[in-house]
Coordinates of C-alpha atoms and ligand atoms in Angstrom, one line a residue:
M30 CA -216.5 228.9 -210.9
D31 CA -219.3 226.9 -209.3
Q32 CA -220.0 223.2 -209.8
T33 CA -223.5 223.5 -211.2
F34 CA -222.2 222.2 -214.5
K35 CA -222.9 218.6 -215.1
C36 CA -220.7 216.2 -217.0
Y37 CA -223.2 214.8 -219.6
A38 CA -221.2 211.9 -220.8
D39 CA -222.0 208.6 -222.6
T40 CA -218.8 206.9 -221.5
P41 CA -216.7 206.8 -218.3
E42 CA -213.8 208.3 -220.3
E43 CA -215.9 211.3 -221.3
Y44 CA -217.1 211.8 -217.7
Y45 CA -213.5 211.5 -216.4
D46 CA -212.2 214.1 -218.9
C47 CA -215.0 216.5 -218.1
F48 CA -214.7 216.1 -214.4
I49 CA -210.9 216.6 -214.4
R50 CA -211.2 219.6 -216.7
G51 CA -213.6 221.2 -214.3
L52 CA -211.5 220.4 -211.3
K53 CA -208.4 222.0 -212.8
E54 CA -210.4 225.2 -213.7
R55 CA -211.7 225.5 -210.2
N56 CA -208.3 224.8 -208.6
P57 CA -205.7 226.6 -210.7
G58 CA -202.0 226.2 -209.8
E59 CA -202.5 223.1 -207.7
P60 CA -200.7 220.3 -209.6
E61 CA -200.3 217.9 -206.7
F62 CA -204.0 218.2 -205.9
H63 CA -204.9 217.6 -209.6
Q64 CA -202.6 214.6 -209.7
A65 CA -204.2 213.0 -206.6
V66 CA -207.8 213.5 -207.7
A67 CA -207.0 212.3 -211.2
E68 CA -205.4 209.1 -209.8
V69 CA -208.4 208.3 -207.6
S70 CA -211.1 209.3 -210.2
K71 CA -209.6 207.0 -212.8
S72 CA -210.8 204.0 -210.7
I73 CA -213.9 205.7 -209.3
V74 CA -215.5 206.9 -212.5
P75 CA -216.0 203.4 -214.1
Y76 CA -217.5 202.3 -210.7
I77 CA -220.0 205.2 -210.5
F78 CA -221.0 204.6 -214.1
D79 CA -222.1 201.1 -213.0
N80 CA -223.8 202.6 -209.9
P81 CA -225.5 205.8 -211.2
K82 CA -226.9 206.8 -207.7
Y83 CA -223.4 208.3 -207.1
I84 CA -223.5 210.3 -210.3
K85 CA -227.0 211.5 -209.5
G86 CA -225.8 212.5 -206.0
Q87 CA -222.7 214.3 -207.6
V88 CA -220.7 212.5 -204.9
L89 CA -217.3 212.8 -206.7
E90 CA -217.8 216.5 -207.3
R91 CA -218.8 217.0 -203.6
L92 CA -215.9 214.9 -202.3
S93 CA -213.3 216.8 -204.2
E94 CA -214.2 220.1 -202.6
P95 CA -212.9 220.4 -199.0
D96 CA -215.4 221.2 -196.2
R97 CA -213.1 224.1 -195.3
L98 CA -209.5 225.3 -195.6
V99 CA -208.0 227.5 -192.9
S100 CA -204.8 229.5 -193.6
F101 CA -203.1 231.6 -191.0
R102 CA -200.1 233.6 -190.0
V103 CA -197.6 232.0 -187.6
C104 CA -195.1 234.5 -186.1
W105 CA -192.3 233.5 -183.9
E106 CA -188.9 234.8 -182.6
D107 CA -185.7 233.1 -183.5
D108 CA -182.7 232.7 -181.2
E109 CA -181.1 236.0 -182.5
G110 CA -184.3 237.9 -181.7
N111 CA -185.5 238.2 -185.3
I112 CA -189.2 238.0 -185.9
R113 CA -190.1 235.3 -188.4
T114 CA -193.4 234.7 -190.2
N115 CA -194.6 231.5 -191.7
R116 CA -197.9 230.3 -193.1
G117 CA -200.0 227.6 -191.4
F118 CA -202.9 225.6 -192.8
R119 CA -205.5 223.1 -191.9
V120 CA -207.6 221.5 -194.6
Q121 CA -210.7 219.9 -193.2
F122 CA -211.7 217.8 -196.2
N123 CA -214.5 215.5 -195.2
N124 CA -216.0 214.4 -191.9
T125 CA -218.8 212.2 -193.2
I126 CA -217.7 209.1 -191.3
G127 CA -215.9 210.7 -188.3
P128 CA -213.9 213.7 -187.0
Y129 CA -211.3 215.1 -189.5
K130 CA -208.1 213.2 -189.0
G131 CA -204.7 213.6 -190.6
G132 CA -201.1 214.7 -189.9
L133 CA -199.4 218.0 -189.7
R134 CA -196.4 218.6 -192.0
F135 CA -193.6 221.1 -191.4
H136 CA -191.6 221.5 -194.5
P137 CA -190.6 224.4 -196.8
S138 CA -192.5 222.8 -199.7
V139 CA -195.9 222.9 -197.8
N140 CA -198.6 224.9 -199.7
Q141 CA -202.3 224.7 -200.3
S142 CA -201.9 222.2 -203.2
V143 CA -199.8 219.7 -201.3
L144 CA -202.1 219.8 -198.3
K145 CA -205.2 219.4 -200.4
F146 CA -203.7 216.3 -202.1
L147 CA -202.8 214.9 -198.8
G148 CA -206.2 215.7 -197.2
F149 CA -208.1 214.2 -200.2
E150 CA -206.1 211.0 -200.1
Q151 CA -206.7 210.8 -196.3
I152 CA -210.5 210.5 -196.8
F153 CA -210.1 207.2 -198.7
K154 CA -207.2 205.9 -196.5
N155 CA -209.1 206.6 -193.3
S156 CA -212.3 204.9 -194.7
L157 CA -210.2 201.8 -195.6
T158 CA -209.1 201.3 -192.0
G159 CA -212.7 200.6 -191.2
L160 CA -212.5 203.0 -188.3
P161 CA -214.7 206.1 -187.8
I162 CA -212.4 208.8 -189.0
G163 CA -212.8 211.6 -191.6
G164 CA -210.1 213.2 -193.7
G165 CA -207.9 216.2 -193.0
K166 CA -204.3 217.5 -193.2
G167 CA -202.4 220.5 -192.2
G168 CA -199.0 222.0 -191.6
A169 CA -196.8 225.0 -192.3
N170 CA -194.0 226.1 -194.7
F171 CA -191.7 226.0 -191.8
D172 CA -188.3 224.3 -192.1
P173 CA -187.4 222.6 -188.8
K174 CA -183.9 221.7 -190.1
G175 CA -181.2 223.7 -188.4
K176 CA -183.5 225.2 -185.8
S177 CA -182.7 225.0 -182.1
D178 CA -185.0 223.1 -179.7
A179 CA -186.2 226.5 -178.3
E180 CA -187.0 227.8 -181.8
I181 CA -189.0 224.6 -182.6
M182 CA -190.9 225.1 -179.3
R183 CA -191.7 228.7 -180.0
F184 CA -192.9 227.9 -183.5
C185 CA -195.1 225.0 -182.3
Q186 CA -196.6 227.1 -179.6
S187 CA -197.4 230.0 -182.0
F188 CA -198.9 227.5 -184.5
M189 CA -201.2 226.1 -181.9
I190 CA -202.3 229.6 -180.7
E191 CA -204.3 229.8 -183.9
L192 CA -204.9 226.1 -184.7
Y193 CA -206.6 225.3 -181.3
R194 CA -209.8 227.0 -182.3
H195 CA -210.3 224.7 -185.3
I196 CA -209.7 221.3 -183.6
G197 CA -211.0 219.1 -180.8
E198 CA -211.3 215.5 -179.9
D199 CA -214.6 215.1 -181.7
V200 CA -214.0 217.8 -184.3
D201 CA -210.5 217.4 -185.8
V202 CA -207.6 215.4 -184.4
P203 CA -204.2 216.2 -186.0
A204 CA -201.1 213.9 -185.8
G205 CA -197.5 214.0 -187.1
D206 CA -196.1 213.8 -190.7
I207 CA -192.9 215.0 -192.3
G208 CA -191.0 217.3 -189.8
V209 CA -193.5 216.7 -187.0
G210 CA -192.6 213.9 -184.6
A211 CA -193.1 213.3 -180.9
R212 CA -191.3 216.4 -179.8
E213 CA -193.4 218.8 -182.0
I214 CA -196.7 217.0 -181.0
S215 CA -195.7 217.4 -177.3
Y216 CA -195.1 221.2 -177.7
M217 CA -198.3 221.6 -179.5
F218 CA -200.3 219.5 -177.1
G219 CA -198.9 221.4 -174.1
M220 CA -200.0 224.7 -175.6
Y221 CA -203.4 223.2 -176.6
K222 CA -203.9 222.0 -173.0
R223 CA -202.8 225.4 -171.6
I224 CA -205.2 227.4 -173.8
T225 CA -208.3 225.2 -173.4
N226 CA -207.6 224.1 -169.8
R227 CA -208.8 220.6 -170.9
F228 CA -206.9 217.3 -171.1
T229 CA -208.4 215.6 -174.2
G230 CA -207.1 213.3 -177.0
T231 CA -207.1 216.2 -179.5
L232 CA -203.7 215.3 -180.9
T233 CA -202.4 211.8 -181.6
G234 CA -198.7 210.7 -181.6
K235 CA -198.5 211.9 -178.0
G236 CA -195.9 210.7 -175.5
I237 CA -196.7 207.4 -173.8
E238 CA -196.7 209.2 -170.4
Y239 CA -199.6 211.5 -171.3
G240 CA -202.1 209.6 -173.4
G241 CA -200.0 208.3 -176.4
S242 CA -200.4 204.8 -177.7
L243 CA -197.8 202.1 -177.8
I244 CA -196.8 201.2 -181.4
R245 CA -198.0 204.6 -182.8
E246 CA -194.4 205.5 -183.6
E247 CA -193.8 202.2 -185.4
A248 CA -197.3 201.9 -186.9
T249 CA -196.8 203.2 -190.4
G250 CA -193.6 201.3 -191.2
Y251 CA -194.8 198.1 -189.5
G252 CA -198.2 198.4 -191.2
L253 CA -196.5 198.8 -194.6
T254 CA -194.6 195.6 -194.1
Y255 CA -197.7 193.7 -192.9
F256 CA -199.6 195.0 -196.0
A257 CA -196.8 193.9 -198.3
E258 CA -196.7 190.5 -196.6
N259 CA -200.5 190.1 -197.2
V260 CA -200.1 191.0 -200.9
L261 CA -197.2 188.6 -201.3
N262 CA -198.9 185.7 -199.5
H263 CA -201.9 186.2 -201.7
H264 CA -199.6 185.7 -204.6
S265 CA -197.8 182.7 -203.1
E266 CA -194.7 184.8 -202.4
G267 CA -193.1 186.1 -199.2
L268 CA -190.5 188.5 -197.8
K269 CA -188.0 186.0 -196.4
D270 CA -184.6 186.3 -198.1
K271 CA -186.0 188.9 -200.5
V272 CA -183.8 191.9 -201.4
C273 CA -185.7 195.1 -200.6
L274 CA -185.0 198.8 -201.4
V275 CA -186.2 201.4 -199.0
S276 CA -186.0 205.1 -199.6
G277 CA -186.2 207.7 -196.8
A278 CA -184.6 207.5 -193.3
G279 CA -187.4 209.0 -191.3
N280 CA -190.2 207.6 -189.2
V281 CA -191.9 205.4 -191.9
A282 CA -188.6 204.2 -193.4
Q283 CA -187.0 203.3 -190.1
F284 CA -189.8 201.1 -188.8
A285 CA -190.4 199.5 -192.2
V286 CA -186.7 198.5 -192.3
E287 CA -187.0 197.2 -188.7
K288 CA -190.0 195.0 -189.5
L289 CA -188.6 193.9 -192.9
I290 CA -185.4 192.7 -191.1
E291 CA -187.6 190.8 -188.6
K292 CA -189.4 189.1 -191.4
G293 CA -186.1 187.9 -192.8
A294 CA -185.8 190.3 -195.8
K295 CA -182.5 191.8 -196.8
V296 CA -182.8 195.6 -196.9
V297 CA -180.0 197.1 -198.9
S298 CA -180.8 200.8 -199.0
M299 CA -182.1 203.8 -197.1
S300 CA -181.9 207.4 -198.3
D301 CA -182.5 211.0 -197.3
S302 CA -182.9 214.3 -199.1
K303 CA -179.2 214.5 -199.9
G304 CA -178.3 211.0 -200.9
M305 CA -178.5 207.2 -200.6
L306 CA -176.8 204.6 -198.4
H307 CA -176.2 201.2 -200.2
V308 CA -175.5 198.3 -197.9
K309 CA -174.8 195.3 -200.0
E310 CA -174.9 192.7 -197.2
G311 CA -178.1 194.2 -195.8
I312 CA -178.8 196.7 -193.0
G313 CA -178.6 195.1 -189.6
L314 CA -180.3 196.2 -186.4
E315 CA -177.2 197.8 -185.0
L316 CA -176.7 200.0 -188.1
L317 CA -180.4 200.8 -188.1
Q318 CA -180.1 202.0 -184.5
E319 CA -177.2 204.2 -185.6
I320 CA -179.3 205.7 -188.4
K321 CA -182.2 206.3 -185.9
D322 CA -179.9 208.1 -183.5
L323 CA -178.3 210.2 -186.3
K324 CA -181.7 211.3 -187.6
K325 CA -183.0 212.2 -184.1
K326 CA -180.1 214.7 -184.1
G327 CA -181.2 216.1 -187.5
K328 CA -178.0 214.8 -189.2
R329 CA -177.5 213.4 -192.7
L330 CA -176.8 209.8 -193.8
H331 CA -173.3 210.7 -195.2
E332 CA -172.1 210.8 -191.6
I333 CA -172.6 207.1 -191.3
Q334 CA -169.2 205.5 -191.3
A335 CA -170.0 201.8 -190.7
T336 CA -168.1 199.2 -192.7
G337 CA -170.0 197.8 -195.7
C338 CA -171.9 201.1 -196.3
E339 CA -171.5 203.0 -199.6
Y340 CA -172.9 206.6 -199.6
H341 CA -174.0 208.0 -203.0
E342 CA -174.5 211.8 -202.9
G343 CA -177.6 213.0 -204.8
K344 CA -178.7 209.4 -205.7
D345 CA -181.8 207.4 -205.1
P346 CA -181.8 203.6 -204.6
W347 CA -183.9 202.6 -207.7
G348 CA -181.0 201.3 -209.8
I349 CA -179.9 198.6 -207.3
E350 CA -180.9 195.0 -208.2
A351 CA -183.8 193.9 -205.9
D352 CA -187.1 192.1 -205.5
Y353 CA -189.3 194.7 -203.9
A354 CA -189.2 198.5 -203.3
F355 CA -190.7 200.5 -200.5
P356 CA -190.6 204.3 -201.4
S357 CA -191.0 205.9 -198.0
A358 CA -189.6 209.5 -198.3
T359 CA -191.9 211.9 -200.1
Q360 CA -194.3 212.6 -203.0
N361 CA -193.3 212.0 -206.6
E362 CA -189.9 210.4 -205.8
I363 CA -190.5 207.8 -208.5
D364 CA -191.1 209.2 -212.0
L365 CA -191.4 207.3 -215.2
D366 CA -187.6 207.0 -215.7
D367 CA -187.3 205.7 -212.1
A368 CA -190.1 203.2 -212.8
K369 CA -188.2 201.9 -215.9
T370 CA -185.0 201.7 -213.8
L371 CA -186.8 199.7 -211.1
I372 CA -188.3 197.2 -213.6
S373 CA -184.9 196.7 -215.2
S374 CA -183.4 196.2 -211.7
G375 CA -185.7 193.2 -211.4
V376 CA -188.2 194.7 -209.0
K377 CA -191.5 192.7 -209.0
G378 CA -193.4 194.6 -206.3
V379 CA -193.7 198.3 -205.1
F380 CA -195.3 199.1 -201.8
E381 CA -195.8 202.8 -201.1
G382 CA -194.8 203.9 -197.6
A383 CA -194.8 207.6 -198.5
N384 CA -197.9 209.5 -199.7
M385 CA -198.1 209.6 -203.6
P386 CA -194.4 208.7 -204.1
S387 CA -195.1 207.4 -207.6
T388 CA -196.2 209.8 -210.4
N389 CA -199.3 208.6 -212.5
E390 CA -196.9 207.9 -215.4
A391 CA -194.8 205.6 -213.2
I392 CA -198.0 203.8 -212.0
N393 CA -199.1 203.2 -215.6
Y394 CA -195.7 201.8 -216.4
F395 CA -195.9 199.4 -213.3
N396 CA -199.3 198.3 -214.4
K397 CA -198.1 197.5 -217.9
H398 CA -195.4 195.4 -216.5
N399 CA -197.7 193.5 -214.1
T400 CA -195.8 194.8 -211.1
L401 CA -197.5 194.1 -207.8
F402 CA -198.4 197.6 -206.6
G403 CA -199.5 198.5 -203.1
P404 CA -200.8 202.1 -203.3
A405 CA -200.2 204.5 -200.3
K406 CA -203.7 204.8 -199.1
A407 CA -203.8 201.1 -198.4
A408 CA -200.1 200.3 -197.7
N409 CA -199.4 203.2 -195.3
A410 CA -202.7 203.3 -193.5
G411 CA -201.3 201.7 -190.4
G412 CA -200.2 205.0 -188.9
V413 CA -203.6 206.6 -189.0
A414 CA -205.2 203.3 -187.9
V415 CA -203.1 203.3 -184.6
S416 CA -203.8 207.0 -184.2
S417 CA -207.5 206.1 -184.2
L418 CA -206.7 203.4 -181.6
E419 CA -205.0 206.1 -179.6
M420 CA -208.3 208.2 -179.8
S421 CA -210.2 205.1 -178.5
Q422 CA -207.9 204.6 -175.6
N423 CA -208.1 208.3 -174.7
N424 CA -211.9 208.1 -174.9
I425 CA -212.1 205.2 -172.4
G426 CA -209.2 206.3 -170.3
L427 CA -207.1 203.2 -170.8
S428 CA -203.7 202.3 -172.2
W429 CA -203.5 199.1 -174.1
E430 CA -200.5 196.8 -174.1
R431 CA -198.0 196.7 -177.0
E432 CA -199.1 193.3 -178.1
K433 CA -202.8 194.2 -178.2
V434 CA -202.2 197.3 -180.3
D435 CA -199.8 195.4 -182.6
N436 CA -202.4 192.6 -183.1
E437 CA -205.1 195.2 -183.9
L438 CA -202.7 196.8 -186.4
Q439 CA -202.1 193.4 -188.1
S440 CA -205.7 192.6 -188.3
I441 CA -206.6 196.1 -189.7
M442 CA -203.9 195.7 -192.4
K443 CA -205.3 192.2 -193.3
D444 CA -208.8 193.7 -193.5
I445 CA -207.5 196.5 -195.8
H446 CA -206.0 193.8 -198.0
Q447 CA -209.3 191.9 -198.2
T448 CA -211.2 195.1 -199.1
C449 CA -208.7 195.7 -201.9
V450 CA -209.2 192.2 -203.2
K451 CA -213.0 192.5 -202.9
Y452 CA -213.1 195.7 -205.0
G453 CA -210.0 195.2 -207.1
Q454 CA -210.3 191.6 -208.3
K455 CA -210.3 191.4 -212.2
K456 CA -210.4 187.8 -213.4
E457 CA -207.3 186.2 -211.8
K458 CA -205.6 189.5 -211.1
V459 CA -206.0 192.0 -208.2
C460 CA -205.7 195.7 -209.1
Y461 CA -204.8 197.1 -205.6
I462 CA -205.3 200.7 -206.9
T463 CA -208.9 200.1 -208.0
G464 CA -209.5 198.0 -204.8
A465 CA -208.2 200.7 -202.5
N466 CA -209.8 203.6 -204.3
V467 CA -213.3 202.0 -204.7
G468 CA -213.1 200.3 -201.3
G469 CA -212.4 203.6 -199.6
F470 CA -215.0 205.5 -201.7
V471 CA -218.0 203.3 -201.1
K472 CA -218.4 203.8 -197.4
V473 CA -217.9 207.5 -197.5
A474 CA -220.2 207.9 -200.6
D475 CA -223.0 205.9 -199.1
A476 CA -222.8 207.9 -195.8
M477 CA -222.9 211.2 -197.9
L478 CA -226.0 210.0 -199.7
S479 CA -227.7 209.2 -196.4
F480 CA -227.2 212.7 -195.2
G481 CA -229.0 214.3 -198.1
I482 CA -227.8 217.4 -199.9
Y483 CA -226.0 220.2 -198.0
Ligands
NDP511 P1 -189.9 212.1 -191.8 O1 -189.8 213.6 -191.7 O2 -189.7 211.4 -190.5 O3 -188.9 211.5 -192.9 C1 -188.9 211.9 -194.2 C2 -187.7 211.3 -194.9 O4 -187.8 211.5 -196.3 C3 -186.4 211.9 -194.4 O5 -185.4 210.9 -194.4 C4 -186.1 213.0 -195.4 O6 -184.7 213.3 -195.6 C5 -186.6 212.3 -196.7 N1 -187.0 213.2 -197.7 C6 -187.8 214.3 -197.5 N2 -187.9 215.0 -198.7 C7 -187.2 214.3 -199.6 C8 -186.9 214.5 -200.9 N3 -187.4 215.6 -201.6 N4 -186.1 213.6 -201.6 C9 -185.5 212.6 -200.9 N5 -185.8 212.4 -199.6 C10 -186.6 213.2 -199.0 O7 -191.3 211.8 -192.4 P2 -192.2 210.5 -192.3 O8 -191.3 209.3 -192.4 O9 -193.2 210.6 -191.3 O10 -193.0 210.6 -193.7 C11 -192.5 210.1 -194.9 C12 -193.7 209.9 -195.9 O11 -194.6 209.0 -195.3 C13 -194.4 211.2 -196.2 O12 -194.9 211.1 -197.5 C14 -195.6 211.1 -195.2 O13 -196.7 211.9 -195.7 C15 -195.9 209.6 -195.3 N6 -196.7 209.1 -194.2 C16 -196.2 209.3 -192.9 C17 -197.0 208.8 -191.8 C18 -196.5 208.8 -190.4 O14 -197.1 208.2 -189.6 N7 -195.4 209.5 -190.1 C19 -198.3 208.1 -192.1 C20 -198.6 207.9 -193.5 C21 -197.8 208.4 -194.4 P3 -184.0 214.2 -194.5 O15 -183.7 213.3 -193.3 O16 -182.7 214.6 -195.2 O17 -184.9 215.3 -194.2

């Protein structure tokens, strides 16, 4: 079905309903993508009604259709000599303000819908950073869990044998995401370099020895904490002595916990896909290091034996009494019931480390209860921001010091907060969802209109 239909509507509500109906018809069987577009359009539609040039230019309709989506076969051999086949993807969503930029996810749940939701979100997030980067995302339905190092290497190399022809330092610059860390990026970068015979900054999250940036590994978790601090300071609150719930035990969660501890907060939980660790007295740096070491080996949190830790199989942290929550594991980990549990646990602020961790019903519930809510595209933008700084360093052939990159990160998160306030202020309240969505939209939309119709 083409998009030549037009939503003739007298009200934003009618326009929204018509737009979402059309989107669902054009993209059947893609619930995560529908959810992400619905969440963003809820804020954008009232804005474009006040600024009809965007309706005339059909910007929302054009923005919700990826520039292209590549899907490909990835064959590799396991340690027993069996031939295995997975499906790889790259969604190049929008390069209006810079090369496509977004992570690669290796997880059995990866499919077209998940990557389209992530790529769509990435457009707005990248725009919010103020840096010249477009939106993209990719990955494969490959499960790195339980694979040997040699198997991971063979998979990454095979994945890159196809992906290399679609990417480049000024075309599309992938990074890591769930299941893709420094090891996987290194294997892929090695193969990219071998095939192209060029040493370029085509991937970010590289090792420090060969073009990576200091603070990239820490950036999403640190940035999340900096963003939360900006929000809280704006509301005359702070992190010191506050009880915080963190979910996840991967890259984002680990460095969010590290920075929260440094800011004087008491972090009482972390979790993984099998269960939750409750530490009543607060996670200390020694325990955090133990968790980092454990996760590097691909192990589960139930193996942590430290005193003061309670492990709860199959549970999430949302029922623990706390001040603030930082969901940092995966999409839709907070549904309506979890949102109710969080509010009755006393939580006054939710800051999203993961992408789309809250369902739209959960977000509505938070809004009704005046919960401070830092949406993912603003709160977790620190990772892609430092990835963009890695690209800058690669372009000029320099490596910046840790302190310089960290200062840049802090200033970017502060600017993102200000953008949210600028576009999200409603009387005395700031709606960070509207602020982030509209703030991210305006720059991309104006650039699209300047380019004309194509
Ligand atoms: P990791 O793979 O490093 O960690 C993911 C963590 O979430 C692991 O602890 C994993 O458990 C847990 N997890 C995964 N699926 C589930 C599930 N269904 N239920 C409960 N726990 C689960 O990924 P990252 O930390 O990099 O990414 C986490 C989130 O942050 C994702 O949404 C990602 O898109 C987002 N993000 C990441 C950025 C980055 O720079 N890395 C940047 C911006 C956003 P287990 O250990 O058992 O696998």
